[in-house]
Amino acid sequence: MSRLSKIMTEPSRSKLDRTPHKGVFTAVMKPTLDCNLGCLYCYVGDTDSQETRMNDTTLSHSITKVLDFGEDRAVEFIWHGGEPLLMGKGFYEKVVEIQKTVGKDRTIINSMQSNGTLLTEDFADFLDINNFQIGFSLDGPPELHNAMRPYKKDSGGGPSYDDVVYAMNLARKRKIGGIGAISVLNKASVGKVVDIYDFFKKSCLNLKFISLSCSGRAKDNYGDLSISPKEYATAMIALFDRWVFDKDHEDGIKLNVEPLGLIIRNMLAENPIGCNYSGSCRNNFVAIGPNGEIYSCGKFIGKDELCLGNINEIDVNQAFKSEVYREMQKRTIENMGDCSSCAYGKICNAGCMYDGYVLRENFMDKDYYCAGRKLLFSHMTQILRNEFSKEVMS
């Protein structure tokens, strides 16, 4: 069986992918925007509310109202930040207590996206006992990771790579994560994607590349870190060719690489999935900030003009009836000019709304990397056709 055949027969949801899918409502919970790292490409960056921590009242209202809105669906809480581990184990003990009290007989999933540097044996044991999954960010080899993701000066400064790897090993040992990581594609890494892939393969780690967003600290460093759509396409095509024709790891482990695997499945599926491509994120996601601010997506937190209300004052259903949310709902490929006639429109659904909005504050703008993704989709389509022809003739 070819690698492409294997990909197409595997489950469609990677542990590295926050995919809206039928039957699950997802709440991205940001109990703090503070962080102990000073990542150069952070889309949050330094804000006036950095020191704010979600209090018990807001936590209780958030969990209760998200579960009420989710009704009989499974609900996934993704604990995000900033750095969610800064809240301490006691905060998550309250999370579990509230969920058990108000979510009896409900399917509740808890996961966390962390830089990992604050994960301890005790904290990892708690996550294990309470069925939390935890994901990490790792840009690749030490020299690349440490250049992009150093500690803040007030957190001691210096490199973070060794601490992240330690956390990933803790999580892997307990089977709560540590099997893959997210890497941000930027000027420093765009020409090294194949080397990064080889590094992850040697480490038996799944890999997910995400795009740089022009906001937060990344906006301040955008001139040094940004890449063009063509650079994006060139890098991702090189990564695809390396991955799809590569042999499995010597231990028989096949590396999962996103978003490439997701794109292949979407090319073959009737209903595309994936946070950036499904076109349904607004119907399946809500994000709640430290003070209870409600947004349609975690990336929008901090942009006051996109706030849908406050969870301490209204419920999720009311937030989704707000004027801002109704404007967001108009962003469909049918309403976005040439997207409706694009050969790949049904694969990407105009891409991520945030990455379209962030440059000119226009919901109807296409994803910044649109032209690059077209080149990537075209290349992948040709490879798929060639491989199918070989399968048929064999």
Short mmCIF file of C-alpha atoms in Angstrom, two decimals:
data_model
loop_
_atom_site.label_atom_id
_atom_site.label_comp_id
_atom_site.label_asym_id
_atom_site.label_seq_id
_atom_site.Cartn_x
_atom_site.Cartn_y
_atom_site.Cartn_z
CA MET A 1 0.00 0.00 0.00
CA SER A 2 1.39 3.43 -0.94
CA ARG A 3 1.79 6.21 1.59
CA LEU A 4 -1.11 8.09 0.04
CA SER A 5 -3.32 5.03 0.37
CA LYS A 6 -2.37 4.77 4.03
CA ILE A 7 -3.20 8.43 4.61
CA MET A 8 -6.58 8.08 2.97
CA THR A 9 -7.56 5.08 5.07
CA GLU A 10 -6.52 6.59 8.41
CA PRO A 11 -8.84 8.40 10.87
CA SER A 12 -9.39 11.95 9.71
CA ARG A 13 -8.72 13.77 12.97
CA SER A 14 -5.13 14.23 14.16
CA LYS A 15 -4.44 14.99 17.80
CA LEU A 16 -2.64 18.08 16.53
CA ASP A 17 -5.70 19.34 14.69
CA ARG A 18 -8.57 21.22 16.34
CA THR A 19 -11.15 20.21 13.80
CA PRO A 20 -14.79 21.22 14.14
CA HIS A 21 -16.79 18.08 13.48
CA LYS A 22 -20.34 16.90 13.81
CA GLY A 23 -21.51 16.21 17.32
CA VAL A 24 -18.83 18.25 19.15
CA PHE A 25 -18.93 21.87 20.29
CA THR A 26 -15.53 23.37 21.12
CA ALA A 27 -14.75 26.13 23.61
CA VAL A 28 -11.28 27.67 23.44
CA MET A 29 -10.68 28.83 26.99
CA LYS A 30 -8.03 31.48 27.61
CA PRO A 31 -7.87 31.91 31.38
CA THR A 32 -4.79 34.12 31.02
CA LEU A 33 -3.03 35.97 28.21
CA ASP A 34 0.18 36.06 30.22
CA CYS A 35 3.12 33.86 29.24
CA ASN A 36 6.61 33.11 30.51
CA LEU A 37 8.05 32.90 26.98
CA GLY A 38 8.73 35.79 24.64
CA CYS A 39 8.15 34.05 21.30
CA LEU A 40 9.02 36.41 18.47
CA TYR A 41 6.00 35.37 16.40
CA CYS A 42 3.35 35.31 19.16
CA TYR A 43 0.00 36.53 17.78
CA VAL A 44 -1.02 37.68 21.28
CA GLY A 45 2.10 39.55 22.33
CA ASP A 46 2.16 42.02 25.21
CA THR A 47 -1.21 43.55 26.08
CA ASP A 48 -2.54 45.64 28.94
CA SER A 49 -4.53 42.64 30.19
CA GLN A 50 -1.53 40.30 30.38
CA GLU A 51 -1.71 39.98 34.14
CA THR A 52 -5.42 39.23 34.25
CA ARG A 53 -6.42 35.76 35.50
CA MET A 54 -9.85 34.21 35.09
CA ASN A 55 -11.65 34.23 38.45
CA ASP A 56 -13.90 31.51 39.87
CA THR A 57 -17.12 33.28 38.91
CA THR A 58 -16.12 33.67 35.27
CA LEU A 59 -14.86 30.09 35.18
CA SER A 60 -18.16 28.75 36.53
CA HIS A 61 -20.27 30.88 34.17
CA SER A 62 -18.10 29.84 31.21
CA ILE A 63 -18.33 26.10 31.79
CA THR A 64 -22.01 26.17 32.70
CA LYS A 65 -23.11 28.29 29.73
CA VAL A 66 -20.95 26.43 27.21
CA LEU A 67 -22.47 23.15 28.36
CA ASP A 68 -25.96 24.67 28.20
CA PHE A 69 -25.37 25.79 24.62
CA GLY A 70 -23.85 22.46 23.65
CA GLU A 71 -27.06 20.77 24.84
CA ASP A 72 -26.73 17.04 24.11
CA ARG A 73 -23.51 17.35 22.09
CA ALA A 74 -20.07 16.40 23.34
CA VAL A 75 -18.17 19.51 24.45
CA GLU A 76 -14.42 19.97 24.20
CA PHE A 77 -12.70 22.59 26.34
CA ILE A 78 -9.30 23.59 24.95
CA TRP A 79 -7.32 25.37 27.68
CA HIS A 80 -5.15 27.89 25.90
CA GLY A 81 -3.39 31.18 26.52
CA GLY A 82 -0.99 32.89 26.89
CA GLU A 83 0.33 29.95 28.84
CA PRO A 84 -2.46 27.95 30.54
CA LEU A 85 -0.14 26.21 33.01
CA LEU A 86 0.49 29.59 34.65
CA MET A 87 -2.96 29.20 36.24
CA GLY A 88 -1.64 26.40 38.46
CA LYS A 89 -3.04 22.97 39.26
CA GLY A 90 -5.58 24.40 41.70
CA PHE A 91 -7.37 26.22 38.88
CA TYR A 92 -7.81 23.01 36.90
CA GLU A 93 -8.98 21.16 39.99
CA LYS A 94 -11.82 23.72 40.06
CA VAL A 95 -12.41 23.09 36.35
CA VAL A 96 -12.91 19.38 36.97
CA GLU A 97 -15.09 20.03 40.02
CA ILE A 98 -17.41 22.40 38.13
CA GLN A 99 -17.63 20.08 35.14
CA LYS A 100 -18.60 17.16 37.35
CA THR A 101 -21.24 19.26 39.09
CA VAL A 102 -22.93 20.87 36.08
CA GLY A 103 -22.02 18.35 33.38
CA LYS A 104 -23.32 15.09 34.79
CA ASP A 105 -23.90 12.43 32.12
CA ARG A 106 -22.32 14.71 29.50
CA THR A 107 -19.38 13.86 27.26
CA ILE A 108 -16.72 16.41 28.21
CA ILE A 109 -13.26 16.50 26.66
CA ASN A 110 -10.41 18.54 28.12
CA SER A 111 -7.25 19.39 26.23
CA MET A 112 -4.53 21.96 26.63
CA GLN A 113 -2.13 23.78 24.29
CA SER A 114 1.00 24.70 26.21
CA ASN A 115 4.61 25.72 25.76
CA GLY A 116 5.33 22.93 28.26
CA THR A 117 7.98 24.69 30.30
CA LEU A 118 5.94 24.64 33.51
CA LEU A 119 4.83 21.02 33.32
CA THR A 120 5.93 19.01 36.37
CA GLU A 121 5.56 15.36 37.36
CA ASP A 122 2.75 16.33 39.74
CA PHE A 123 0.90 18.43 37.14
CA ALA A 124 1.33 15.68 34.54
CA ASP A 125 -0.11 13.13 36.97
CA PHE A 126 -3.14 15.38 37.51
CA LEU A 127 -3.72 15.70 33.75
CA ASP A 128 -3.40 11.94 33.37
CA ILE A 129 -5.83 11.10 36.18
CA ASN A 130 -8.40 13.59 34.86
CA ASN A 131 -8.08 12.59 31.18
CA PHE A 132 -6.60 15.84 29.87
CA GLN A 133 -4.62 15.74 26.63
CA ILE A 134 -1.82 18.27 26.23
CA GLY A 135 -0.20 19.60 23.06
CA PHE A 136 3.07 21.50 22.66
CA SER A 137 4.89 23.87 20.34
CA LEU A 138 8.37 22.96 19.11
CA ASP A 139 9.91 24.71 16.13
CA GLY A 140 12.47 22.01 15.40
CA PRO A 141 16.14 21.57 16.35
CA PRO A 142 17.43 23.48 19.41
CA GLU A 143 19.07 26.32 17.51
CA LEU A 144 15.90 27.10 15.57
CA HIS A 145 13.50 26.65 18.47
CA ASN A 146 15.56 28.69 20.94
CA ALA A 147 15.94 31.58 18.47
CA MET A 148 12.16 31.87 18.13
CA ARG A 149 10.90 30.78 21.57
CA PRO A 150 13.16 32.15 24.35
CA TYR A 151 12.09 32.81 27.91
CA LYS A 152 11.10 36.37 28.73
CA LYS A 153 13.74 38.33 30.59
CA ASP A 154 11.52 38.50 33.69
CA SER A 155 11.29 34.68 33.54
CA GLY A 156 15.05 34.30 33.53
CA GLY A 157 15.73 34.64 29.81
CA GLY A 158 17.59 31.97 27.89
CA PRO A 159 16.60 28.96 25.79
CA SER A 160 13.47 26.86 26.35
CA TYR A 161 14.14 23.82 24.14
CA ASP A 162 15.32 21.40 26.85
CA ASP A 163 12.37 22.22 29.11
CA VAL A 164 9.88 21.66 26.29
CA VAL A 165 11.41 18.29 25.40
CA TYR A 166 11.32 17.29 29.07
CA ALA A 167 7.60 18.13 29.19
CA MET A 168 6.90 16.22 26.01
CA ASN A 169 8.59 13.16 27.48
CA LEU A 170 6.50 13.47 30.65
CA ALA A 171 3.34 13.62 28.56
CA ARG A 172 4.38 10.78 26.27
CA LYS A 173 5.17 8.54 29.23
CA ARG A 174 1.63 9.04 30.55
CA LYS A 175 0.05 8.88 27.08
CA ILE A 176 -1.51 12.32 27.48
CA GLY A 177 0.41 13.91 24.61
CA GLY A 178 4.02 14.42 23.65
CA ILE A 179 3.67 12.56 20.33
CA GLY A 180 3.82 15.66 18.17
CA ALA A 181 4.14 19.43 18.15
CA ILE A 182 3.13 22.60 16.33
CA SER A 183 5.74 24.65 14.47
CA VAL A 184 5.19 28.20 13.14
CA LEU A 185 6.39 28.71 9.57
CA ASN A 186 8.38 31.93 9.29
CA LYS A 187 11.42 33.45 7.60
CA ALA A 188 13.84 31.53 9.81
CA SER A 189 12.28 28.14 9.08
CA VAL A 190 10.81 28.45 5.58
CA GLY A 191 13.99 27.26 3.87
CA LYS A 192 14.53 24.47 6.40
CA VAL A 193 11.22 22.58 6.31
CA VAL A 194 12.80 19.37 5.03
CA ASP A 195 15.44 19.51 7.77
CA ILE A 196 12.70 20.14 10.34
CA TYR A 197 10.77 17.17 8.97
CA ASP A 198 13.85 14.95 9.29
CA PHE A 199 14.34 16.17 12.85
CA PHE A 200 10.76 15.31 13.80
CA LYS A 201 10.96 11.95 12.07
CA LYS A 202 14.14 11.03 13.93
CA SER A 203 12.41 12.04 17.17
CA CYS A 204 9.25 10.03 16.28
CA LEU A 205 7.13 13.17 16.57
CA ASN A 206 4.15 14.16 14.45
CA LEU A 207 4.38 17.64 12.99
CA LYS A 208 1.95 20.43 12.25
CA PHE A 209 3.03 23.63 10.50
CA ILE A 210 0.89 26.71 11.07
CA SER A 211 1.18 30.08 9.36
CA LEU A 212 2.51 33.30 10.85
CA SER A 213 -0.22 35.81 11.70
CA CYS A 214 0.35 39.56 11.52
CA SER A 215 -0.73 40.50 15.04
CA GLY A 216 0.65 40.80 18.56
CA ARG A 217 4.42 40.46 18.87
CA ALA A 218 4.53 38.94 15.38
CA LYS A 219 3.30 42.27 13.99
CA ASP A 220 6.21 44.05 15.65
CA ASN A 221 8.63 41.55 14.06
CA TYR A 222 6.73 41.07 10.81
CA GLY A 223 9.40 42.56 8.57
CA ASP A 224 11.95 40.04 9.85
CA LEU A 225 9.67 36.99 10.09
CA SER A 226 7.03 37.21 7.36
CA ILE A 227 7.10 35.13 4.21
CA SER A 228 5.35 35.63 0.89
CA PRO A 229 2.60 33.33 -0.41
CA LYS A 230 5.08 32.04 -3.00
CA GLU A 231 7.65 31.26 -0.30
CA TYR A 232 4.94 29.43 1.60
CA ALA A 233 4.08 27.36 -1.46
CA THR A 234 7.70 26.52 -2.25
CA ALA A 235 8.33 25.33 1.30
CA MET A 236 5.16 23.29 1.61
CA ILE A 237 5.64 21.66 -1.80
CA ALA A 238 9.17 20.63 -0.79
CA LEU A 239 7.81 19.27 2.49
CA PHE A 240 5.04 17.36 0.72
CA ASP A 241 7.43 15.74 -1.76
CA ARG A 242 9.79 14.72 1.03
CA TRP A 243 7.03 13.35 3.24
CA VAL A 244 4.73 11.60 0.83
CA PHE A 245 7.48 9.56 -0.83
CA ASP A 246 9.51 8.98 2.33
CA LYS A 247 9.91 5.60 3.95
CA ASP A 248 8.38 4.98 7.34
CA HIS A 249 10.52 5.33 10.44
CA GLU A 250 12.81 2.38 11.06
CA ASP A 251 10.55 1.42 13.99
CA GLY A 252 7.57 1.22 11.62
CA ILE A 253 6.14 4.57 12.77
CA LYS A 254 4.68 6.76 10.02
CA LEU A 255 5.03 10.46 10.67
CA ASN A 256 1.80 12.45 10.48
CA VAL A 257 2.36 15.86 8.87
CA GLU A 258 -0.36 18.52 8.95
CA PRO A 259 -1.88 20.31 7.20
CA LEU A 260 -0.75 18.06 4.32
CA GLY A 261 -2.60 14.95 5.45
CA LEU A 262 -5.70 17.03 6.11
CA ILE A 263 -5.56 18.60 2.65
CA ILE A 264 -5.32 15.19 0.98
CA ARG A 265 -8.37 13.98 2.87
CA ASN A 266 -10.27 17.16 2.01
CA MET A 267 -9.49 16.68 -1.68
CA LEU A 268 -11.24 13.32 -1.48
CA ALA A 269 -14.02 14.14 0.97
CA GLU A 270 -17.44 15.56 0.25
CA ASN A 271 -17.37 17.71 3.40
CA PRO A 272 -13.93 19.25 4.08
CA ILE A 273 -12.76 19.38 7.69
CA GLY A 274 -10.10 21.33 9.56
CA CYS A 275 -10.14 24.63 11.43
CA ASN A 276 -8.81 26.60 8.44
CA TYR A 277 -10.68 24.82 5.69
CA SER A 278 -14.09 23.59 6.82
CA GLY A 279 -15.94 26.89 6.64
CA SER A 280 -17.87 25.81 9.74
CA CYS A 281 -15.62 26.99 12.58
CA ARG A 282 -18.07 29.74 13.50
CA ASN A 283 -20.81 27.19 14.02
CA ASN A 284 -18.74 24.90 16.20
CA PHE A 285 -16.39 27.15 18.18
CA VAL A 286 -16.53 29.78 20.85
CA ALA A 287 -13.61 31.43 22.65
CA ILE A 288 -13.68 32.98 26.11
CA GLY A 289 -11.05 35.35 27.49
CA PRO A 290 -9.77 35.95 31.03
CA ASN A 291 -12.48 38.45 31.94
CA GLY A 292 -15.27 36.49 30.27
CA GLU A 293 -15.06 38.18 26.87
CA ILE A 294 -16.74 36.04 24.19
CA TYR A 295 -15.29 35.71 20.69
CA SER A 296 -15.88 33.44 17.72
CA CYS A 297 -12.22 32.36 17.70
CA GLY A 298 -9.35 32.40 20.17
CA LYS A 299 -7.21 34.46 17.81
CA PHE A 300 -9.68 37.33 17.94
CA ILE A 301 -9.33 37.74 21.71
CA GLY A 302 -8.03 41.21 22.48
CA LYS A 303 -9.71 42.82 19.45
CA ASP A 304 -12.47 44.73 21.23
CA GLU A 305 -14.41 45.45 18.04
CA LEU A 306 -14.93 41.68 17.55
CA CYS A 307 -16.12 40.90 21.07
CA LEU A 308 -19.56 39.27 21.09
CA GLY A 309 -20.34 40.09 24.72
CA ASN A 310 -19.34 38.83 28.15
CA ILE A 311 -20.15 35.38 29.53
CA ASN A 312 -20.90 36.91 32.93
CA GLU A 313 -23.73 38.94 31.38
CA ILE A 314 -25.11 36.90 28.47
CA ASP A 315 -25.14 33.30 27.30
CA VAL A 316 -23.51 31.78 24.20
CA ASN A 317 -26.72 31.77 22.21
CA GLN A 318 -27.13 35.52 22.72
CA ALA A 319 -23.51 36.09 21.71
CA PHE A 320 -24.13 34.21 18.46
CA LYS A 321 -27.04 36.53 17.70
CA SER A 322 -24.88 39.67 17.98
CA GLU A 323 -24.38 42.02 15.05
CA VAL A 324 -20.66 41.23 14.82
CA TYR A 325 -21.36 37.51 14.61
CA ARG A 326 -23.99 38.02 11.91
CA GLU A 327 -21.43 39.93 9.85
CA MET A 328 -18.95 37.08 10.26
CA GLN A 329 -21.55 34.61 9.02
CA LYS A 330 -21.65 36.41 5.68
CA ARG A 331 -18.09 35.26 4.95
CA THR A 332 -18.74 32.35 2.59
CA ILE A 333 -17.12 31.48 -0.73
CA GLU A 334 -20.37 32.42 -2.46
CA ASN A 335 -19.98 36.00 -1.18
CA MET A 336 -16.26 36.40 -1.86
CA GLY A 337 -15.88 37.12 -5.54
CA ASP A 338 -13.56 34.76 -7.38
CA CYS A 339 -13.57 32.27 -4.48
CA SER A 340 -16.91 30.94 -5.72
CA SER A 341 -15.41 29.98 -9.08
CA CYS A 342 -12.03 28.81 -7.78
CA ALA A 343 -11.19 25.17 -8.49
CA TYR A 344 -10.12 24.79 -4.87
CA GLY A 345 -12.92 26.77 -3.24
CA LYS A 346 -14.57 23.73 -1.73
CA ILE A 347 -11.25 22.52 -0.33
CA CYS A 348 -10.28 25.67 1.57
CA ASN A 349 -13.53 27.71 1.86
CA ALA A 350 -11.50 30.93 1.49
CA GLY A 351 -9.16 29.87 4.28
CA CYS A 352 -8.93 31.22 7.81
CA MET A 353 -11.17 34.21 8.49
CA TYR A 354 -8.69 35.59 11.01
CA ASP A 355 -5.79 35.51 8.55
CA GLY A 356 -8.02 37.26 6.04
CA TYR A 357 -9.22 39.89 8.51
CA VAL A 358 -6.01 40.73 10.30
CA LEU A 359 -4.24 42.75 7.58
CA ARG A 360 -7.06 45.11 6.54
CA GLU A 361 -9.76 44.39 9.14
CA ASN A 362 -12.12 43.10 6.46
CA PHE A 363 -14.04 39.85 6.95
CA MET A 364 -14.36 39.43 3.19
CA ASP A 365 -10.62 39.35 2.54
CA LYS A 366 -9.15 36.01 1.54
CA ASP A 367 -6.50 34.29 3.60
CA TYR A 368 -3.16 36.05 3.03
CA TYR A 369 -1.59 32.80 1.81
CA CYS A 370 -4.34 32.13 -0.75
CA ALA A 371 -2.12 32.31 -3.86
CA GLY A 372 0.47 30.08 -2.22
CA ARG A 373 -2.12 27.52 -1.21
CA LYS A 374 -3.40 27.37 -4.79
CA LEU A 375 0.10 26.43 -5.94
CA LEU A 376 0.32 23.80 -3.22
CA PHE A 377 -3.13 22.37 -4.00
CA SER A 378 -2.28 22.20 -7.70
CA HIS A 379 0.95 20.32 -7.03
CA MET A 380 -0.70 17.92 -4.62
CA THR A 381 -3.55 17.27 -7.05
CA GLN A 382 -1.11 16.26 -9.79
CA ILE A 383 0.76 13.92 -7.45
CA LEU A 384 -2.52 12.36 -6.35
CA ARG A 385 -3.55 11.74 -9.95
CA ASN A 386 -0.19 10.15 -10.75
CA GLU A 387 -0.36 7.90 -7.68
CA PHE A 388 -3.94 6.84 -8.43
CA SER A 389 -2.90 5.93 -11.95
CA LYS A 390 -0.12 3.73 -10.57
CA GLU A 391 -2.54 2.06 -8.16
CA VAL A 392 -4.99 1.31 -10.97
CA MET A 393 -2.31 -0.07 -13.28
CA SER A 394 -0.60 -2.22 -10.61
#
